[in-house]
Amino acid sequence: MNQILLSIIKKEFWHILRDPQTLVIILLMPILMLFLFGYAITLEMKDITTVIIDHSKTPHSRQFIEKIRSTDFFNITGFNIPESQIEDIFFRRQARCVLVIPSDFASDLQTEMRTKIQLIIDASDPNAANFINNYFAQLSMRYNNENNPRLAMPFSVEPRIFYNPDLKSDYFFVPGLIAVLILLISALLTSIAIVREKEIGTMEQILVSPVHPVQIIIGKVIPYTILGFIDSILILLVGHFWFGVPVIGSIVFLLFALVIYILTGLSFGLMISTITDSQQMAMMAALLSTILPTIMLSGFIFPIKSMPLIFQYVSKIVPATHFLEIIRGIMLKGNTLLDLKVQLGYLFGLAGLLILVSVRKFSTKLE
Amino acid sequence: MTNSGYTVHVENLTRMFGTFKAVDNVSFQVKPGEIFGFLGANGAGKTTTIRMLCGLLLPTSGKAIVAGYDVYKDTEAIKRHIGYMAQRFSLYEDLTVRENIEFYGGVYGLNRKQIKTKTAELLDYLKLWEHADKLTASLPLGWKQRMALSTALLHNPDLIFLDEPTSGVDPESRRNFWMLIYELSEQGKTIFVTTHFMDEAEYCHRLSIMRDGKIVELDKPQSLKQKYKADTMQDVFMKVVQKVEA
């Protein structure tokens, strides 16, 4: 039994080492993707193209404009255009918001309780419109506090932000990307390893020997767990040292959770391999069935709580949903395994279930 | 384990793929130490029959006892007692000759010491010492086939299934391969071989000719030639096929 298992593991390592090109792809692809997505996906906004129409033309209004200019959120691209052209500017995407300062701005500021200025926003991207609105509200409140001391505030909210004080979206996305990439790589590795043997005909020779399916499967999974683990560590290193995502919790906990997550991915790959016959099919199946649900349904970008109820249930069987809570919990909050026992339980359950199904489906017959 | 005195005992064996009868109600027996040939065109049902006897495919109906074990219930026992060489070369091209032998030795449960002596034995036998650490992909096809046969013999089975072992091999290598088969037969091993080469059919002790899933003739090559008043197996085969079509 042990001799058989050992032979299969050894053979699988030979395959890996004999094909250095594939090995390099396996090790470098996730890192390249991490760089690519790490820079491409961000929720932070800056350089909002802005046009300002200043009817007031007073030191006060110029001081206010200076305030806007000094942030890197707004990028002033036009000045004092005729108001009839506002819509035209939105149409041609030359600005995403237009600020109109009325002519009585300076005098109102000194005499009236309320000073009105107008902000016109292009809300074809409602999320961005919201951002612009909020950012501008903050900016003007600060200006009011400085310039209109008579304005009394009933109370004010003083936020303190935990775990990600600078609200960097890298902190949110890099762990998420790690979850996507590890699942993808591990599912790809096993599904291709088995389907390749079906394709070139070597599986037939193994099936005619007295090897038990469990031995074939474990013999295939162990080498790729090690490979997937090396991959994960590389990704983590880039995430930590390049993107600066902290690891507040225990690195040992994190690695432990990683192994379970890799096993989930590998066993998912096994399941794919039992239902596909060509490497190309296996690759497509692995790509589609890992990337899409992980990105859409795991809370990687879109919050689960705001999904329709049915999708909230579906998200429970997406392994990344639980791993994301674990990895964000450990890296950002310093959670211990005890805090994450529910998520770990789900992950264990999913891995076990997938292995069970694929061992059962893995047939020692040719059909 | 059932013992009928035959190494392979098949009765009314049938295999359907959907509505297609790949093997249609086939019956035959193979005696111990015999070289039993399966002759037929591509698609006649030879490979399907072999796969059922090796436990790779479940029959739809009928009975088959291989090396004393039932193909429905005891496939694991069958697998321990037979050697099998598939139609397609099925060793690993990206492994060396030695690694392939070691791997299959391990798969058949040989221990480290047994694997070592077996490897040396096989390399001697195949005269492959100088190529032992070269990738299998670099060997000529004739050698690959001999290697595949030898790895199928690692666990010393008494019954060996060879599915078109010489397709694509040059005549010289084919002759050498059949010398090997004869040696094995002399050692008392039973050989079950399929082929579509008529000259090879002459080498078999007994021969069955398959057509559209059915066995249409089964006898010694000599008797078949007498029956059809033919000089070569080629003629016999042509006459058998014409008779069926008429």
XYZ file of C-alpha atoms in Angstrom:
613
model
C 0.000 0.000 0.000
C 2.665 2.488 1.042
C 5.011 1.353 -1.700
C 2.311 1.901 -4.311
C 1.460 5.358 -3.004
C 5.121 6.300 -2.858
C 5.662 5.195 -6.458
C 2.793 7.345 -7.674
C 3.973 10.396 -5.723
C 7.518 9.949 -6.983
C 6.323 9.596 -10.564
C 4.202 12.741 -10.264
C 7.256 14.714 -9.101
C 9.211 13.423 -12.091
C 6.474 14.750 -14.368
C 6.625 18.127 -12.686
C 10.407 18.401 -12.820
C 10.675 17.111 -16.413
C 8.564 19.991 -17.611
C 10.345 23.129 -16.357
C 8.353 25.362 -18.700
C 5.074 24.421 -17.085
C 6.650 24.690 -13.653
C 7.757 28.252 -14.339
C 4.259 29.111 -15.578
C 2.701 27.565 -12.480
C 4.984 29.555 -10.192
C 5.050 32.855 -12.072
C 1.533 33.150 -13.463
C -0.154 33.829 -10.107
C 2.424 36.454 -9.236
C 2.023 38.188 -12.571
C -1.747 38.109 -12.137
C -1.419 39.496 -8.636
C 0.587 42.456 -9.951
C -1.801 42.987 -12.818
C -4.986 42.856 -10.774
C -3.402 44.411 -7.728
C -2.906 47.593 -9.712
C -5.954 47.389 -11.944
C -8.620 46.722 -9.329
C -9.047 49.572 -6.927
C -12.004 51.359 -5.403
C -10.028 54.471 -4.629
C -10.919 57.388 -6.874
C -8.828 60.307 -7.900
C -8.411 62.720 -10.790
C -12.128 63.434 -11.059
C -12.339 65.797 -13.995
C -14.066 68.931 -12.765
C -15.201 72.193 -14.346
C -15.689 75.238 -12.129
C -17.910 78.189 -12.987
C -17.139 81.050 -10.667
C -19.787 83.808 -10.807
C -18.561 85.327 -7.572
C -14.984 86.170 -8.572
C -14.048 87.243 -5.053
C -11.043 86.383 -2.835
C -13.407 84.059 -0.939
C -14.420 82.084 -3.959
C -10.829 81.882 -5.181
C -9.744 80.613 -1.774
C -12.417 77.912 -1.958
C -11.305 76.899 -5.462
C -7.722 76.710 -4.231
C -8.894 74.230 -1.569
C -10.406 72.039 -4.253
C -7.352 72.287 -6.459
C -5.060 71.138 -3.646
C -6.629 67.684 -3.354
C -5.745 64.937 -5.814
C -9.369 63.843 -5.846
C -10.465 66.677 -8.130
C -8.692 67.582 -11.308
C -9.853 70.938 -12.634
C -10.067 70.775 -16.393
C -12.130 73.857 -17.272
C -13.052 77.282 -16.017
C -15.992 79.591 -16.458
C -17.634 78.006 -19.403
C -21.105 79.230 -20.365
C -23.728 77.335 -18.372
C -25.472 76.275 -21.544
C -22.503 74.038 -22.339
C -22.693 71.928 -19.165
C -24.613 69.119 -20.733
C -22.390 69.190 -23.771
C -19.364 68.716 -21.528
C -20.909 65.673 -19.849
C -21.793 64.303 -23.250
C -18.254 64.520 -24.472
C -16.892 63.149 -21.167
C -14.761 66.239 -20.584
C -15.832 66.461 -16.954
C -17.649 64.329 -14.427
C -18.867 67.184 -12.291
C -19.427 70.910 -12.630
C -19.262 73.283 -9.685
C -21.225 76.527 -9.898
C -20.368 79.251 -7.388
C -23.146 81.883 -7.324
C -22.400 85.610 -7.511
C -23.595 86.257 -3.939
C -21.248 83.593 -2.522
C -18.950 86.019 -0.671
C -21.680 88.205 0.774
C -23.847 85.242 1.814
C -20.903 83.718 3.547
C -20.662 86.748 5.802
C -24.289 87.580 6.361
C -26.483 84.563 5.884
C -26.761 81.354 7.852
C -26.746 79.275 4.674
C -24.521 79.681 1.672
C -25.525 77.874 -1.460
C -23.276 76.549 -4.183
C -24.295 74.116 -6.837
C -22.635 70.806 -7.752
C -23.780 69.107 -10.928
C -22.703 65.466 -11.216
C -22.715 63.044 -14.087
C -24.345 59.999 -12.441
C -24.084 57.546 -15.295
C -21.725 55.831 -12.828
C -23.839 56.132 -9.654
C -21.123 54.798 -7.390
C -18.675 57.434 -8.560
C -21.371 60.104 -8.284
C -21.904 59.138 -4.676
C -18.189 59.322 -4.009
C -17.946 62.783 -5.553
C -20.921 64.003 -3.566
C -19.527 62.714 -0.255
C -16.052 63.972 -0.863
C -17.331 67.399 -1.774
C -19.599 67.518 1.271
C -16.605 66.830 3.515
C -14.544 69.453 1.776
C -17.184 72.135 2.064
C -17.913 71.313 5.699
C -14.297 71.840 6.569
C -14.279 75.116 4.673
C -17.425 76.241 6.478
C -15.940 75.469 9.850
C -12.963 77.619 9.058
C -14.821 80.521 7.500
C -18.202 80.721 9.155
C -17.613 80.420 12.876
C -21.179 81.449 13.573
C -22.427 78.170 12.185
C -23.152 76.055 15.200
C -22.954 72.280 14.882
C -25.483 70.344 17.026
C -23.089 67.383 17.168
C -20.388 65.954 15.034
C -19.311 62.405 14.260
C -15.653 61.647 14.867
C -14.920 58.361 13.086
C -12.088 56.071 14.139
C -11.331 53.436 11.550
C -10.079 50.059 12.687
C -7.926 47.490 10.832
C -7.375 49.629 7.751
C -7.037 53.212 8.988
C -6.031 54.616 5.612
C -8.915 52.782 3.923
C -6.495 51.348 1.387
C -8.320 49.150 -1.061
C -5.153 47.038 -1.495
C -5.754 45.684 1.980
C -9.145 44.537 0.836
C -8.266 43.272 -2.621
C -4.881 41.610 -2.225
C -6.150 38.936 0.214
C -9.112 38.461 -2.122
C -6.842 38.009 -5.108
C -4.802 35.483 -3.155
C -8.010 33.534 -2.592
C -8.947 33.613 -6.282
C -5.504 32.683 -7.565
C -4.869 29.810 -5.160
C -8.202 28.195 -5.907
C -7.683 28.563 -9.636
C -4.149 27.159 -9.602
C -4.979 24.182 -7.407
C -8.077 23.244 -9.410
C -6.101 23.520 -12.650
C -3.187 21.434 -11.370
C -5.103 18.308 -10.421
C -7.680 18.358 -13.180
C -5.001 18.578 -15.849
C -2.756 16.000 -14.159
C -5.459 13.349 -14.342
C -7.050 14.252 -17.659
C -3.603 14.312 -19.306
C -3.139 10.653 -18.373
C -6.546 9.813 -19.788
C -5.645 11.630 -22.988
C -2.268 9.999 -23.632
C -3.576 6.570 -22.610
C -1.368 5.917 -19.595
C -4.413 5.872 -17.310
C -5.545 2.655 -18.987
C -2.272 0.958 -17.999
C -2.648 2.124 -14.388
C -6.283 1.048 -14.196
C -5.396 -2.464 -15.292
C -3.000 -2.732 -12.336
C -4.334 -3.497 -8.845
C -4.079 0.145 -7.729
C -6.972 1.460 -5.653
C -8.581 4.735 -6.804
C -7.804 6.270 -3.415
C -4.119 5.580 -3.998
C -4.198 7.222 -7.413
C -6.000 10.252 -6.030
C -3.860 10.708 -2.927
C -0.744 10.072 -4.970
C -1.765 12.896 -7.283
C -2.953 15.290 -4.593
C 0.116 15.225 -2.352
C 2.664 16.527 -4.891
C 0.315 19.262 -6.028
C -0.497 20.300 -2.479
C 3.204 20.961 -2.028
C 3.395 22.848 -5.301
C 0.270 24.854 -4.470
C 1.700 25.640 -1.055
C 4.922 27.001 -2.541
C 2.809 29.067 -4.910
C 0.727 30.458 -2.049
C 3.794 31.457 -0.091
C 5.170 33.322 -3.108
C 1.860 35.134 -3.516
C 1.734 35.994 0.174
C 5.272 37.352 0.076
C 4.416 39.647 -2.833
C 1.176 40.699 -1.130
C 2.969 41.523 2.082
C 6.217 43.066 0.911
C 5.141 44.698 -2.342
C 1.554 45.714 -1.668
C 2.263 46.247 2.019
C -0.703 44.228 3.290
C 0.050 43.546 6.966
C -0.117 40.139 8.629
C -1.339 41.010 12.111
C -2.373 37.500 13.108
C -0.285 34.379 13.311
C 1.472 33.335 10.133
C 1.223 29.704 11.278
C -2.577 29.951 11.448
C -2.580 31.509 8.032
C -0.475 28.722 6.520
C -2.658 26.101 8.178
C -5.790 27.644 6.684
C -4.008 27.847 3.349
C -3.327 24.107 3.292
C -7.010 23.364 3.844
C -7.979 25.859 1.179
C -5.496 24.338 -1.292
C -6.951 20.887 -0.557
C -10.406 22.244 -1.353
C -9.157 23.542 -4.690
C -7.308 20.321 -5.510
C -10.305 18.162 -4.735
C -12.437 20.451 -6.865
C -9.944 19.858 -9.678
C -10.286 16.111 -9.095
C -14.008 16.377 -9.534
C -13.546 18.255 -12.801
C -11.159 15.551 -14.019
C -13.739 12.816 -13.459
C -16.201 14.505 -15.802
C -13.910 15.752 -18.581
C -11.886 13.867 -21.180
C -9.555 16.445 -22.679
C -7.026 18.775 -21.130
C -8.603 21.711 -22.895
C -12.046 20.959 -21.502
C -10.570 20.526 -18.049
C -8.780 23.849 -18.281
C -11.909 25.695 -19.419
C -14.003 24.046 -16.728
C -11.474 24.889 -14.029
C -11.176 28.509 -15.152
C -14.918 29.117 -15.380
C -15.961 27.287 -12.270
C -13.343 28.811 -9.995
C -12.868 32.390 -11.206
C -16.484 33.381 -11.781
C -18.084 32.282 -8.493
C -15.043 33.406 -6.544
C -15.168 36.904 -7.945
C -18.936 37.332 -8.064
C -20.257 35.398 -5.085
C -17.588 35.210 -2.401
C -17.606 38.787 -1.151
C -14.374 39.416 -3.026
C -15.840 42.651 -4.404
C -19.587 42.639 -3.858
C -20.857 42.370 -0.294
C -22.735 39.105 0.271
C -25.301 40.692 2.560
C -26.669 42.837 -0.267
C -27.190 39.895 -2.617
C -30.607 38.301 -3.158
C -31.224 35.593 -0.549
C -30.715 32.720 -2.960
C -27.230 33.951 -3.846
C -26.431 34.331 -0.176
C -27.058 30.601 0.183
C -25.031 29.845 -2.934
C -22.126 31.858 -1.548
C -21.959 29.416 1.359
C -20.778 26.638 -0.958
C -18.162 28.826 -2.618
C -14.949 27.919 -0.779
C -13.511 31.409 -1.254
C -16.348 32.940 0.814
C -15.024 31.260 3.929
C -11.369 31.544 3.058
C -11.760 35.282 2.457
C -13.113 35.776 5.962
C -10.237 33.705 7.284
C -7.457 35.425 5.363
C -8.824 38.945 5.941
C -9.434 38.058 9.567
C -5.905 36.799 10.137
C -4.046 39.346 8.020
C -5.945 42.501 8.964
C -7.605 41.817 12.321
C -5.269 39.312 13.913
C -8.005 36.700 14.371
C -7.014 33.369 15.850
C -8.245 30.015 14.593
C -10.757 29.963 17.431
C -12.372 33.167 16.130
C -12.600 31.550 12.711
C -13.801 28.098 13.682
C -17.074 28.424 11.779
C -15.329 29.420 8.553
C -12.702 26.703 9.003
C -15.471 24.196 9.641
C -17.145 25.124 6.357
C -13.839 24.835 4.511
C -13.102 21.421 6.038
C -16.597 20.274 5.172
C -16.346 21.428 1.574
C -12.911 19.819 1.094
C -14.099 16.547 2.618
C -17.260 16.482 0.556
C -15.407 17.195 -2.682
C -12.809 14.488 -2.026
C -15.538 11.996 -1.166
C -17.479 12.764 -4.342
C -14.425 12.560 -6.578
C -13.195 9.281 -5.056
C -16.640 7.839 -5.637
C -16.874 9.191 -9.162
C -13.324 8.190 -10.036
C -13.998 4.959 -11.851
C -11.536 2.112 -12.346
C -13.408 1.261 -15.519
C -13.035 2.798 -18.952
C -16.275 4.116 -20.324
C -12.268 -18.715 -7.621
C -13.773 -21.093 -10.102
C -11.741 -23.698 -11.914
C -12.828 -25.026 -15.269
C -9.383 -26.061 -16.490
C -9.359 -23.137 -18.899
C -7.369 -19.951 -18.383
C -10.062 -17.926 -20.072
C -13.622 -19.166 -20.266
C -16.152 -16.991 -22.073
C -19.805 -17.761 -22.728
C -22.286 -15.576 -24.605
C -20.368 -12.433 -23.764
C -22.049 -9.260 -25.042
C -21.232 -5.595 -24.724
C -23.493 -2.798 -25.947
C -22.541 0.844 -26.408
C -25.945 2.465 -26.475
C -27.776 0.503 -29.174
C -24.552 -0.609 -30.864
C -23.494 -4.219 -30.188
C -19.689 -3.979 -30.043
C -19.344 -7.594 -28.924
C -22.196 -9.892 -29.847
C -22.757 -13.155 -27.969
C -19.182 -14.405 -28.082
C -18.085 -17.770 -26.636
C -14.595 -19.345 -26.513
C -12.060 -20.989 -24.209
C -8.316 -20.529 -23.916
C -6.148 -23.357 -22.584
C -3.185 -22.792 -20.283
C 0.063 -22.141 -22.174
C -1.734 -21.389 -25.430
C -1.054 -18.531 -27.840
C -4.599 -17.529 -28.669
C -5.073 -15.090 -31.526
C -7.880 -12.666 -32.199
C -7.979 -11.647 -35.844
C -10.253 -9.010 -37.278
C -10.533 -5.649 -38.968
C -10.545 -2.433 -36.953
C -13.833 -2.082 -35.132
C -14.572 -5.819 -35.152
C -14.741 -5.848 -31.335
C -11.277 -7.185 -30.447
C -10.272 -4.388 -28.099
C -13.670 -4.295 -26.413
C -13.420 -8.038 -25.705
C -9.913 -7.685 -24.267
C -10.942 -4.742 -22.107
C -13.823 -6.732 -20.660
C -11.504 -9.638 -19.871
C -9.011 -7.285 -18.144
C -11.686 -5.753 -15.944
C -11.520 -2.368 -17.669
C -15.039 -2.605 -19.008
C -18.124 -4.308 -17.604
C -19.902 -6.735 -19.958
C -23.561 -6.062 -20.705
C -24.385 -9.765 -20.422
C -22.819 -13.200 -20.598
C -20.192 -14.987 -18.570
C -16.412 -14.607 -18.461
C -13.937 -16.299 -16.120
C -10.354 -15.056 -16.378
C -7.511 -16.850 -14.557
C -10.221 -18.402 -12.426
C -11.934 -15.128 -11.481
C -15.273 -13.684 -12.512
C -15.082 -10.394 -14.470
C -18.182 -9.088 -12.723
C -17.097 -9.670 -9.137
C -13.351 -10.204 -8.917
C -11.800 -7.583 -11.192
C -9.239 -6.668 -8.522
C -8.047 -10.291 -8.322
C -7.938 -10.513 -12.118
C -5.768 -7.393 -12.264
C -3.206 -9.016 -9.962
C -2.964 -12.106 -12.154
C -2.777 -10.716 -15.662
C -0.408 -8.618 -17.698
C -1.838 -6.156 -20.197
C -0.321 -4.220 -23.025
C -2.619 -1.616 -24.543
C -2.909 -0.821 -28.204
C -1.500 2.642 -27.705
C 1.979 2.877 -26.188
C 1.119 3.628 -22.603
C 4.384 4.105 -20.757
C 5.442 7.605 -19.773
C 7.436 9.292 -22.519
C 8.770 11.938 -20.157
C 10.210 9.342 -17.779
C 13.409 7.389 -18.396
C 13.367 3.673 -19.131
C 14.513 2.935 -15.591
C 11.922 5.232 -14.002
C 9.111 3.609 -15.982
C 10.159 0.143 -14.833
C 10.511 1.348 -11.237
C 7.111 3.014 -11.316
C 5.231 -0.009 -12.599
C 7.169 -2.247 -10.236
C 5.958 -0.065 -7.382
C 2.404 0.000 -8.705
C 2.330 -3.820 -8.666
C 3.404 -3.784 -5.064
C 7.003 -4.963 -5.507
C 9.281 -3.865 -2.682
C 12.402 -1.801 -3.197
C 14.742 -4.774 -3.398
C 12.501 -6.670 -5.810
C 12.225 -3.579 -8.002
C 15.999 -3.270 -8.109
C 16.626 -6.859 -9.170
C 13.696 -6.817 -11.608
C 14.950 -3.603 -13.209
C 18.426 -5.062 -13.676
C 16.935 -8.268 -15.047
C 14.762 -6.427 -17.554
C 17.513 -4.072 -18.704
C 19.723 -7.101 -19.298
C 17.002 -8.878 -21.144
C 16.041 -5.918 -23.301
C 19.705 -4.988 -23.802
C 18.768 -1.459 -22.820
C 21.501 -0.731 -20.265
C 23.023 2.150 -22.196
C 19.580 3.710 -22.666
C 18.386 3.092 -19.120
C 18.603 6.740 -18.151
C 17.408 8.222 -21.417
C 13.878 9.490 -21.809
C 11.531 6.852 -23.173
C 10.438 9.291 -25.868
C 13.853 8.976 -27.526
C 13.609 5.201 -28.106
C 12.567 3.700 -31.467
C 9.039 2.287 -31.486
C 10.173 -1.348 -31.715
C 12.108 -0.983 -28.462
C 9.267 0.847 -26.800
C 6.948 -2.073 -27.567
C 9.433 -4.552 -26.074
C 9.731 -2.321 -23.050
C 5.952 -2.110 -22.697
C 5.741 -5.893 -22.847
C 8.442 -6.298 -20.228
C 6.784 -3.886 -17.816
C 3.544 -5.804 -18.287
C 5.473 -8.860 -17.076
C 6.992 -7.247 -13.962
C 4.661 -9.018 -11.558
C 5.143 -12.345 -13.310
C 1.562 -12.982 -14.488
C 0.532 -16.306 -16.005
C -1.841 -14.741 -18.496
C -0.879 -11.874 -20.785
C -3.204 -9.789 -22.951
C -1.585 -8.065 -25.919
C -3.781 -5.663 -27.874
C -2.277 -5.176 -31.348
C 1.224 -5.133 -29.900
C 2.981 -4.773 -33.250
C 0.946 -2.096 -35.024
C 3.212 0.522 -36.526
C 6.389 -1.520 -35.993
C 8.784 -2.498 -38.814
C 8.853 -6.171 -39.971
C 12.215 -6.914 -38.337
C 11.001 -5.676 -34.941
C 7.748 -7.527 -35.404
C 9.645 -10.771 -35.893
C 11.722 -10.114 -32.772
C 8.587 -9.366 -30.826
C 7.032 -12.675 -31.801
C 10.198 -14.487 -30.700
C 9.556 -12.964 -27.282
C 5.978 -14.195 -27.347
C 7.164 -17.716 -28.158
C 9.681 -17.633 -25.311
C 6.911 -16.654 -22.908
C 4.699 -19.414 -24.193
C 7.499 -21.916 -23.658
C 7.735 -20.714 -20.054
C 4.120 -21.856 -19.699
C 2.450 -18.469 -19.929
C -0.846 -18.053 -21.711
C -0.869 -15.354 -24.392
C -3.999 -13.697 -25.679
C -3.091 -11.536 -28.648
C -5.063 -9.457 -31.141
C -3.710 -8.509 -34.524
C -4.729 -7.479 -37.981
C -1.540 -8.825 -39.598
C -2.339 -12.070 -41.425
C 1.235 -13.397 -41.264
C 1.201 -13.017 -37.492
C -1.995 -15.008 -37.315
C -0.037 -18.039 -38.547
C 2.109 -17.927 -35.396
C -0.862 -18.502 -33.090
C -1.750 -21.922 -31.729
C -5.418 -21.227 -32.207
C -7.147 -18.392 -33.916
C -10.544 -16.762 -33.862
C -11.714 -14.450 -36.593
C -14.026 -11.646 -35.507
C -16.360 -9.674 -37.638
C -18.975 -7.098 -36.520
C -18.707 -8.240 -32.931
C -19.159 -11.928 -33.674
C -16.658 -14.793 -33.813
C -17.099 -16.280 -37.282
C -14.290 -18.874 -37.202
C -12.269 -20.503 -34.440
C -9.650 -23.183 -35.066
C -5.948 -23.932 -35.566
C -4.444 -21.924 -38.464
C -3.592 -25.171 -40.259
C -7.160 -26.508 -39.990
C -8.600 -23.209 -41.195
C -6.341 -23.272 -44.237
C -7.467 -26.822 -45.033
C -11.108 -25.998 -44.491
C -11.004 -23.079 -46.897
C -8.493 -24.732 -49.254
C -6.214 -21.726 -48.936
C -2.423 -21.369 -48.885
C -2.166 -18.401 -46.577
C -4.156 -16.879 -43.735
C -4.714 -13.867 -45.998
C -6.785 -16.089 -48.308
C -8.576 -17.686 -45.382
C -9.503 -14.285 -44.016
C -10.789 -13.052 -47.380
C -12.878 -16.208 -47.858
C -14.292 -16.044 -44.348
C -15.313 -12.452 -44.818
C -16.873 -13.171 -48.224
C -18.745 -16.153 -46.851
C -20.269 -14.029 -44.131
C -21.245 -11.324 -46.582
C -22.839 -13.760 -49.013
